[in-house]
Structures are given as structure tokens and as C-alpha cells.
Amino acid sequence: MPFDLRALLDEHAGQCAALYGTHVNPRFARAMGLIGFDRCYVRGRGQYLWDADGRRHLDMLAGYGVFNIGRHHPVVRKALEDFMDMELPSLVQLDTPLLVALAARELKARVGLGLDYVYFGSTGAEANETAIKFARRTTGRTRILHAESAFHGLTTGALALNGSEVFREGFGPLLPGARVPFGDAEALRRELAAGDVAAFFVEPVQGKGVHVAPEGYLREAARLCHEHGALFVVDEVQTGVGRTGRFLALHHEEGVEPDMVLMSKALSGGFIPVSAVLMTRRVYDSVFSSLDRSVVHSSTFGKSNLAATALLATLSVVDDEGLAERAARLGGRLMDGLRAMSERFEFMGEVRGRGLMVAVDFVRPRSMKLRTAWKMVNALSPDLFCQAVTMPLLERHGILTQVAGHGMATIKLIPPLVIDEGDVDTFLGAFGEVMEDLHRFPGPAWESLSRIARNALSSGAKGS
Ligand code: PLP
């Protein structure tokens, strides 16, 4: 019988967590089960996901920032269907593919910043790996600097630039380099002064914890790198494609001169993995320095006309729907609403972000009774309090959110940029209700939290 997707899904309806646990990652499936995130979503469109019971969920996670234009955008979908209908060739490899060239031209036009050539790959980590190699070749140096809390992917090169020990442990030794405090230009200068640094990699708004670079920092960091013969590499894998209210987060600051800009995630509408390394002519000339060396760096899926089609269609949607401006406007509404609430709720700390990349910190409350609850939860795990927020948001309000990083009392909101005012207000209302419940101790919200903690501890003890 020919492959039948619908029949396959029907046959296995409701079995997603069980099958994932059996064949892919049992511990991840268990972790999802503990917090009630082990649901089978059966449909996604725009900013919404539906489960098998037809319940609609608001997706404030967007596949970790992949679906800026929402899921199944009709314009990108039509472009991909046209591609299939025309039976266009992709990955011929020994050719110069037109759609790939057009994708590079359109991307350059939106990024600007004096970057001349584009290398295409598949993932954010691959873009970082590529830039590490290119920086080494261009400078003849080996050390790469990264920031505290940085995240650039989990392949071994990118892992050397990871600012959290939890990801690195047991995978070393990694590439040589050093970590500097994010936003501290003087600390960066001290490291660069050693004279052996190939590049400094930095996210303009850090994904882990949503820390926005202080005003002027990126410009100064680029200047210092150049003064000391190092390259300045900006990772816009998560912040790019309108997320922070401009096409790039770098565009918020005048006069920054990057040697490479790295993009991925939202670049192709979430249909096909694509990443891009935009580079100066100098970097290009160092790496691809002769005809012989014109293939010295490549990857099989890098010259995909299909991915380029998704990318071109996605860029047109971002322009036509004014999604960067929309992110700025709705991000402002979201942060204003959250800040207004923080007066009322003792657990709420700083609300920060840029555009639709927003974080809410939770802090030790003032009153004695709530402080006891806070202490109890934090003694078990620093991010457990966040689960007390994300779980009822999903369970009771059908809103998908995430903890901002390991061991952080912070939640992060990165919805599709196509959300509307109504979605923002729905979120604010739901978040307010969850906060109200958590400010009642003892109360049902705390009981369910301690039940989860007990379950987690007992399954951890059994190693299952
Ligand atoms: N760089 C940044 C800033 C990211 O946020 C991520 C992923 O979250 C990556 C790189 C790695 O991307 P990928 O998971 O596609 O390898």
C-alpha cells in the first residue's frame, strides 16, 4: 500500500508520548509528562496549536523562535507547492542555483551593514561552526571569546561558546577561548589584549534569560575587536527576522560593524531548516581564496533551491505584513501590561525584553508566608517556581510558554509575530489569574507544585 499520512496518524492517535518515550527519548517524554506538556498536538496554524480534542492553544514559544510568521503561512505554503508543481530541481550541486542567489541578494538587502556574501547551511549551530572556521582562517588565530549565558548551539565547536556549564559538562576538552561578562566592554578589552583572539561571538539579545545588550556595547565591542585584530561575529539566529522590532536586533544600534552575522530559525518560515552566514569580502577572500579553494567549506543541503524558496517567500511575508513593526508594537503592549501587574504581585521581578522577545523574572516575595513557599520550592529546584506558572498557563488557559533557561526563575515569551492585541490581552489575563493563585499560600496551586516536585524527585532517584 502506498504511504498514507492520514491513515498513519489515525492509527496512532493519542500515542505520541508513549511512542516518543519508547523510541526517541524516554527521559524527555517523562519530563514532559511530569509538567503536563506531553500533549499530542494535531494541527498548527498561525499563532495557534490544536490538540486532538479540538482545544485551541496560544503558542507563546513559536518552536523556540522558528515561527515568526506563524505556522503554515499560506504565502510560503503556496510557494513550496508551486516549487513541487513545477518539479524545480534542487541540490544539483555542480551548478549555480538561481533561487539560492536570489535568496542571498534579498537577505543582504535587508541586513546591510557592508556584508558582501552569504554562506547557506541548515541550522544555527552550523552557522556558528562555519563562523568559527572562517574567523580562524581570516585571522590565523585560534581563540574564540563568548559571553556569560551565551547560547550558540550544541555541536562541539558551538559548545565551546556556551556560557552555561550544564551543557558543556562531560563533552570536553572544547576549543580554546574564554568567557567574558555580557555587556562589559572593559572585560572584553582585557581578553582581546592577549593578541591571540580570532573572534568574539555575541547575541545582541541573549536567548538564555533575555538579556538586552546595553546601549553602545555592540558598537564598542566591534571597535575593540578590530583594534586588537579580532573579528566581531553577531549571532542573530534567534533575534533576526523581525523578532525584536527591527529586521535584526543589531539594527537598533547605529554604527556597529560586524564581520559576520549569523541567522537561522525563522528564516524559512519553519518549513525547511536554513541558516545563513553573512560575511565581509575580507572573510570571504580569506576562506575561498582561490579557484581550488572555492569548495573548501560547504554542506550538502546548503545549496537548496527549495529552502531558498521558503526563505524568499518568508522575507516577502515579513515585509508585506510589517512584522518587525508589529513585534515592536505588540511587544510594547505585552511588557507594559506585565509591568503594570508587577506592582500587585510580590513574586514578580523585572520584566525585560525587546520587541516580542520578553522575560519575566520571579523574585523572593516580601511577606513571611509567601517567603516560606518560595524557599520551599527553590530548595528543590531554582526553576520549579517557573513550572508553577507555565503548567497552569497550559493546563487551564491553553497557553504554551517556557522557562528561560536552566536554573532560572524566569519565564520567556517569544510568540509568533503574527499574534494580535486580543492574544496579548488573553495572555495578560491568564498570567494575572495564575499569579493570583500563587499568591494564595497554602492553596491548590502550591499543592500541585509539591506533588510534581515529589514525583520528579522519586523518578530522579530511580533514574527513570
Ligand atoms: N544561536 C542562537 C542565538 C540560538 O538561540 C540557537 C538555538 O536556540 C542556536 C544558535 C543554535 O541553533 P540550532 O538549534 O538550529 O542549532
XYZ file of C-alpha atoms and ligand atoms in Angstrom:
480
model
C 0.000 0.000 0.000
C 1.379 3.482 -0.805
C 2.334 5.726 2.086
C -0.763 7.339 3.597
C -0.004 10.046 6.164
C -3.590 10.475 7.318
C -4.055 6.744 7.916
C -0.755 6.560 9.806
C -1.810 9.393 12.117
C -5.265 7.908 12.655
C -3.781 4.551 13.524
C -1.562 6.075 16.228
C -3.854 8.804 17.550
C -3.113 9.743 21.174
C 0.107 7.696 21.292
C 2.651 10.490 20.752
C 4.152 10.498 24.265
C 4.235 6.715 24.571
C 5.907 6.202 21.194
C 8.327 9.113 21.699
C 9.256 7.644 25.077
C 9.807 4.198 23.571
C 11.800 5.171 20.506
C 13.320 8.632 20.885
C 13.997 9.946 24.401
C 12.242 8.306 27.345
C 13.530 10.797 29.910
C 12.380 13.785 27.900
C 8.963 12.171 27.472
C 8.829 11.612 31.244
C 9.845 15.212 31.951
C 7.076 16.447 29.639
C 4.620 14.128 31.394
C 5.558 15.447 34.840
C 4.641 19.002 33.914
C 1.639 18.060 31.785
C 3.298 19.065 28.486
C 3.015 15.595 26.927
C 0.043 16.515 24.740
C -0.499 15.413 21.168
C -0.960 18.487 19.017
C -2.678 17.633 15.766
C -2.827 20.970 13.965
C -0.953 24.266 13.823
C -1.919 27.469 12.072
C -0.618 30.990 12.663
C -0.106 31.512 16.397
C -2.325 28.587 17.421
C -1.990 24.850 18.037
C -4.888 22.422 18.393
C -4.983 19.132 20.312
C -6.973 16.030 19.408
C -9.993 17.276 21.379
C -10.096 20.383 19.220
C -8.877 22.633 22.055
C -7.045 25.687 20.726
C -3.752 26.739 22.345
C -1.935 30.049 22.032
C 1.707 29.327 21.216
C 3.969 31.783 23.057
C 7.033 29.626 22.292
C 6.947 29.544 18.482
C 9.150 26.449 18.247
C 11.964 28.299 20.105
C 11.595 31.261 17.768
C 11.133 29.478 14.451
C 7.581 30.537 13.582
C 7.838 34.335 13.397
C 5.349 34.341 10.508
C 3.148 31.733 12.221
C 2.649 28.107 11.258
C 1.624 27.128 7.741
C 1.656 30.633 6.360
C -0.342 30.456 3.117
C 2.185 32.509 1.092
C 5.128 30.244 1.906
C 2.995 27.174 1.534
C 1.856 28.287 -1.925
C 5.478 28.975 -2.951
C 6.521 25.478 -1.875
C 3.546 23.909 -3.633
C 4.472 25.843 -6.807
C 8.024 24.544 -6.470
C 6.730 20.962 -6.324
C 4.208 21.512 -9.121
C 6.959 22.862 -11.394
C 9.241 19.998 -10.356
C 12.051 22.502 -9.921
C 15.499 20.999 -9.398
C 17.325 21.434 -6.103
C 20.732 20.254 -4.863
C 22.198 19.639 -8.322
C 25.413 20.653 -6.516
C 27.613 21.222 -9.572
C 25.587 24.249 -10.707
C 24.966 27.852 -9.611
C 21.356 27.774 -8.369
C 19.274 30.858 -9.204
C 16.941 30.799 -6.203
C 19.872 30.466 -3.798
C 21.495 33.528 -5.407
C 18.232 35.494 -5.158
C 17.810 34.468 -1.510
C 21.316 35.790 -0.778
C 20.588 39.058 -2.618
C 17.327 39.636 -0.723
C 18.882 38.795 2.622
C 21.807 41.159 2.023
C 19.392 43.935 1.062
C 17.638 43.645 4.427
C 20.738 43.131 6.589
C 23.011 45.783 5.011
C 25.998 46.506 7.307
C 28.510 46.144 4.474
C 28.261 42.352 4.257
C 29.013 41.045 0.780
C 28.475 37.288 0.592
C 26.187 34.679 2.123
C 27.023 31.104 3.047
C 23.911 28.933 3.466
C 23.632 25.937 5.776
C 20.880 24.247 7.731
C 20.987 25.056 11.456
C 22.007 27.762 13.882
C 24.801 25.598 15.239
C 26.094 25.049 11.708
C 26.213 28.813 11.133
C 28.304 29.163 14.295
C 30.610 26.280 13.323
C 31.111 27.918 9.955
C 31.909 31.287 11.501
C 34.432 29.720 13.912
C 36.299 28.202 10.956
C 36.089 31.406 8.922
C 37.338 33.540 11.840
C 40.310 31.220 12.373
C 41.230 31.256 8.711
C 40.833 35.037 8.386
C 42.919 35.928 11.435
C 45.306 32.965 11.627
C 44.419 32.805 15.347
C 42.605 30.139 17.352
C 40.931 31.518 20.485
C 37.240 32.438 20.363
C 35.566 34.555 23.054
C 31.955 34.249 24.165
C 29.723 35.862 26.776
C 28.385 34.561 30.077
C 24.966 32.893 29.492
C 25.670 32.723 25.753
C 23.992 30.085 23.599
C 25.232 29.371 20.079
C 24.190 25.737 19.579
C 25.250 22.336 20.852
C 27.681 20.899 18.301
C 31.228 20.682 19.635
C 32.519 23.972 18.166
C 29.432 25.934 19.163
C 29.516 24.254 22.569
C 32.890 25.897 23.238
C 30.954 29.194 23.075
C 28.272 28.108 25.516
C 28.033 30.237 28.637
C 26.394 27.569 30.835
C 28.322 24.676 32.359
C 25.318 22.365 32.323
C 25.576 21.945 28.536
C 29.362 21.543 28.430
C 29.893 19.067 31.249
C 31.430 15.805 30.087
C 31.948 16.842 26.457
C 35.371 18.473 26.731
C 38.041 19.380 26.066
C 36.480 22.020 23.835
C 38.058 24.637 21.560
C 40.266 27.198 23.322
C 38.737 30.535 24.250
C 37.383 32.469 27.190
C 34.142 33.731 28.656
C 33.526 37.419 29.352
C 30.660 39.074 31.231
C 27.900 40.123 28.811
C 27.779 43.895 28.350
C 31.211 44.549 29.884
C 33.426 46.154 27.220
C 36.404 46.540 29.583
C 36.474 42.802 30.355
C 36.353 42.119 26.614
C 39.248 44.508 26.025
C 41.368 42.699 28.615
C 40.841 39.324 26.887
C 41.484 40.773 23.433
C 44.723 42.338 24.641
C 46.358 38.877 24.713
C 46.576 39.277 20.921
C 45.591 35.687 20.117
C 41.835 36.060 19.762
C 40.260 35.136 16.420
C 36.768 36.434 17.215
C 34.196 37.447 19.790
C 30.758 35.884 19.237
C 27.753 37.582 20.809
C 23.939 37.606 20.732
C 22.525 41.156 20.706
C 19.733 39.939 22.979
C 20.729 36.758 24.782
C 18.271 33.912 24.353
C 19.003 32.482 27.802
C 17.277 34.867 30.171
C 16.584 37.558 27.521
C 19.367 39.984 28.388
C 19.476 43.001 26.079
C 22.951 44.371 25.247
C 23.442 47.739 26.968
C 23.239 50.776 24.664
C 26.531 51.275 22.823
C 28.004 47.901 23.868
C 27.862 46.217 20.461
C 29.452 49.176 18.695
C 32.236 49.340 21.267
C 32.738 45.554 21.212
C 33.134 45.632 17.413
C 35.577 48.521 17.650
C 37.668 46.767 20.315
C 37.753 43.532 18.317
C 39.031 45.361 15.257
C 41.561 47.355 17.255
C 43.013 44.051 18.510
C 42.931 42.218 15.175
C 39.933 40.012 16.035
C 36.615 39.573 14.219
C 33.232 40.602 15.614
C 30.555 37.963 14.989
C 26.903 38.628 15.785
C 24.597 35.677 16.332
C 21.095 36.732 15.212
C 19.842 33.145 14.996
C 17.034 33.896 17.456
C 16.826 37.682 17.299
C 16.695 38.025 13.497
C 13.782 38.236 11.056
C 11.877 40.950 12.940
C 11.759 39.314 16.376
C 12.995 42.355 18.340
C 11.157 45.047 16.364
C 13.738 45.520 13.581
C 14.854 43.052 10.917
C 17.994 42.448 13.007
C 18.442 43.300 16.676
C 21.726 44.920 15.537
C 19.675 47.492 13.635
C 18.655 49.091 16.938
C 22.203 50.416 17.300
C 23.911 52.803 14.877
C 27.400 52.261 13.521
C 28.091 48.633 14.508
C 30.476 46.946 12.077
C 30.201 43.160 12.246
C 32.465 40.861 10.234
C 29.824 38.135 10.190
C 26.115 37.972 11.008
C 24.553 34.564 11.666
C 20.895 33.804 11.011
C 18.613 30.755 11.059
C 15.394 29.688 12.858
C 12.639 31.965 11.431
C 14.425 32.489 8.125
C 12.386 29.985 6.142
C 9.012 30.143 7.847
C 9.610 26.979 9.840
C 9.218 24.685 6.831
C 12.803 23.812 5.931
C 15.942 24.263 8.051
C 18.078 27.118 6.725
C 20.938 29.090 8.178
C 22.966 31.910 6.733
C 26.390 33.368 7.459
C 26.636 36.872 6.035
C 30.267 37.948 5.770
C 32.537 40.734 4.582
C 34.581 40.414 1.400
C 37.706 40.097 3.560
C 36.369 36.998 5.314
C 35.180 35.516 2.020
C 38.559 36.157 0.345
C 40.439 34.526 3.208
C 38.399 31.326 3.163
C 37.576 30.836 -0.525
C 40.906 32.304 -1.581
C 41.434 30.598 -4.957
C 39.548 28.528 -7.546
C 40.940 25.421 -5.899
C 39.589 26.559 -2.551
C 36.160 27.655 -3.824
C 34.704 24.478 -2.310
C 36.808 24.431 0.845
C 33.710 24.805 3.017
C 30.236 23.512 2.114
C 27.459 21.227 3.227
C 25.130 19.031 1.196
C 21.912 20.942 1.933
C 23.481 24.389 1.628
C 22.551 24.947 -1.992
C 18.892 24.073 -1.730
C 16.532 25.877 -4.096
C 13.640 24.539 -2.034
C 14.969 26.139 1.168
C 15.749 29.326 -0.774
C 12.140 29.420 -1.985
C 10.868 29.196 1.587
C 13.327 31.917 2.585
C 12.303 34.287 -0.234
C 8.604 33.790 0.475
C 9.180 34.290 4.219
C 11.034 37.578 3.657
C 8.153 38.814 1.492
C 5.671 37.995 4.283
C 7.810 39.784 6.877
C 7.818 42.895 4.630
C 4.201 42.782 3.459
C 2.770 42.217 6.917
C 5.130 44.694 8.614
C 6.058 42.021 11.138
C 9.051 43.827 12.655
C 6.910 46.897 13.441
C 4.196 44.585 14.715
C 6.697 42.908 17.068
C 7.721 46.315 18.422
C 4.091 47.385 18.960
C 2.778 44.166 20.483
C 5.945 43.585 22.497
C 5.408 47.043 23.984
C 1.807 46.184 24.858
C 2.886 42.876 26.420
C 5.672 44.410 28.523
C 3.532 47.380 29.610
C 0.783 45.002 30.717
C 3.211 42.803 32.647
C 4.934 45.765 34.300
C 1.607 47.179 35.393
C 0.894 43.836 37.080
C 4.220 43.611 38.878
C 3.008 46.244 41.373
C 0.303 43.828 42.515
C 2.269 40.591 42.695
C 5.146 40.118 45.118
C 6.625 37.222 43.150
C 7.130 39.329 40.049
C 10.530 40.902 39.450
C 11.925 42.578 36.365
C 10.065 42.461 33.060
C 12.507 42.992 30.203
C 12.952 42.387 26.511
C 12.894 43.866 23.071
C 10.010 43.515 20.645
C 8.415 40.108 21.053
C 11.319 38.618 22.986
C 10.266 39.091 26.578
C 11.248 37.724 30.003
C 9.610 37.915 33.409
C 11.779 37.303 36.481
C 10.332 35.874 39.663
C 11.823 37.015 42.956
C 11.680 36.292 46.667
C 8.471 37.837 47.988
C 8.296 40.313 50.876
C 5.616 38.745 53.082
C 6.585 35.977 55.518
C 4.007 33.433 54.386
C 4.870 33.642 50.692
C 8.546 33.662 51.504
C 8.178 30.252 53.157
C 6.562 28.893 49.989
C 9.280 30.429 47.806
C 12.054 28.973 49.968
C 10.490 25.530 49.922
C 10.227 25.467 46.117
C 13.642 26.960 45.462
C 15.288 24.450 47.780
C 14.055 21.729 45.408
C 14.981 23.457 42.147
C 15.511 27.092 41.123
C 13.316 26.723 38.036
C 10.486 24.897 39.790
C 8.633 28.119 40.548
C 8.521 28.807 36.798
C 6.814 25.474 36.255
C 4.181 26.628 38.738
C 3.497 29.369 36.206
C 3.906 27.537 32.881
C 1.849 24.492 33.938
C -1.440 26.232 34.773
C -0.931 28.558 31.804
C -1.056 25.462 29.593
C -3.492 23.332 31.562
C -6.091 25.924 32.468
C -5.590 28.623 29.861
C -4.219 26.735 26.846
C -1.098 28.923 26.549
C 2.309 27.412 25.775
C 5.301 29.128 27.457
C 8.792 28.135 28.614
C 11.333 28.577 31.394
C 14.043 30.960 30.145
C 16.976 28.621 30.879
C 18.412 26.049 33.286
C 18.175 27.050 36.920
C 16.491 30.368 36.180
C 13.484 31.826 37.972
C 12.488 33.447 34.699
C 9.922 32.672 32.018
C 10.351 33.660 28.411
C 7.766 34.703 25.835
C 8.633 34.516 22.118
C 5.299 34.168 20.298
C 4.847 34.260 16.534
C 4.970 37.908 15.399
C 1.504 37.471 13.869
C -0.226 37.469 17.273
C -2.768 40.260 17.743
C -3.868 42.610 20.526
C -6.517 40.099 21.602
C -3.873 37.377 22.052
C -1.705 39.679 24.155
C -4.676 40.594 26.345
C -5.674 36.923 26.661
C -2.165 36.129 27.834
C -2.127 39.017 30.318
C -5.480 37.946 31.768
C -4.352 34.322 32.132
C -0.997 35.299 33.620
C -2.771 37.552 36.146
C -5.020 34.669 37.243
C -2.050 32.318 37.654
C -0.280 34.955 39.740
C -3.382 35.456 41.929
C -3.463 31.715 42.630
C 0.221 31.570 43.512
C -0.184 34.451 45.919
C -2.572 32.265 47.948
C -0.462 30.046 50.222
C -1.375 27.473 51.292
C -3.580 26.829 48.300
C -4.253 24.447 45.408
C -1.516 25.925 43.170
C 1.111 25.052 45.767
C -0.291 21.604 46.411
C 0.000 20.596 42.765
C 3.509 22.020 42.651
C 4.722 19.970 45.609
C 3.127 16.864 44.060
C 5.169 17.402 40.887
C 8.323 18.022 42.882
C 7.810 14.768 44.778
C 7.211 12.855 41.547
C 10.290 14.402 39.927
C 12.442 13.548 42.914
C 11.238 9.964 43.115
C 11.687 9.373 39.359
C 15.120 11.027 39.529
C 16.092 8.689 42.347
C 15.092 5.708 40.237
C 16.963 7.145 37.272
C 13.915 6.844 35.060
N 22.379 30.637 18.266
C 21.344 31.091 18.990
C 21.341 32.518 19.427
C 20.276 30.248 19.317
O 19.261 30.725 20.043
C 20.323 28.912 18.887
C 19.237 27.980 19.227
O 18.423 28.186 20.083
C 21.419 28.465 18.137
C 22.423 29.354 17.838
C 21.503 27.046 17.674
O 20.602 26.825 16.658
P 20.216 25.308 16.245
O 19.425 24.739 17.378
O 19.414 25.472 14.981
O 21.482 24.590 16.022
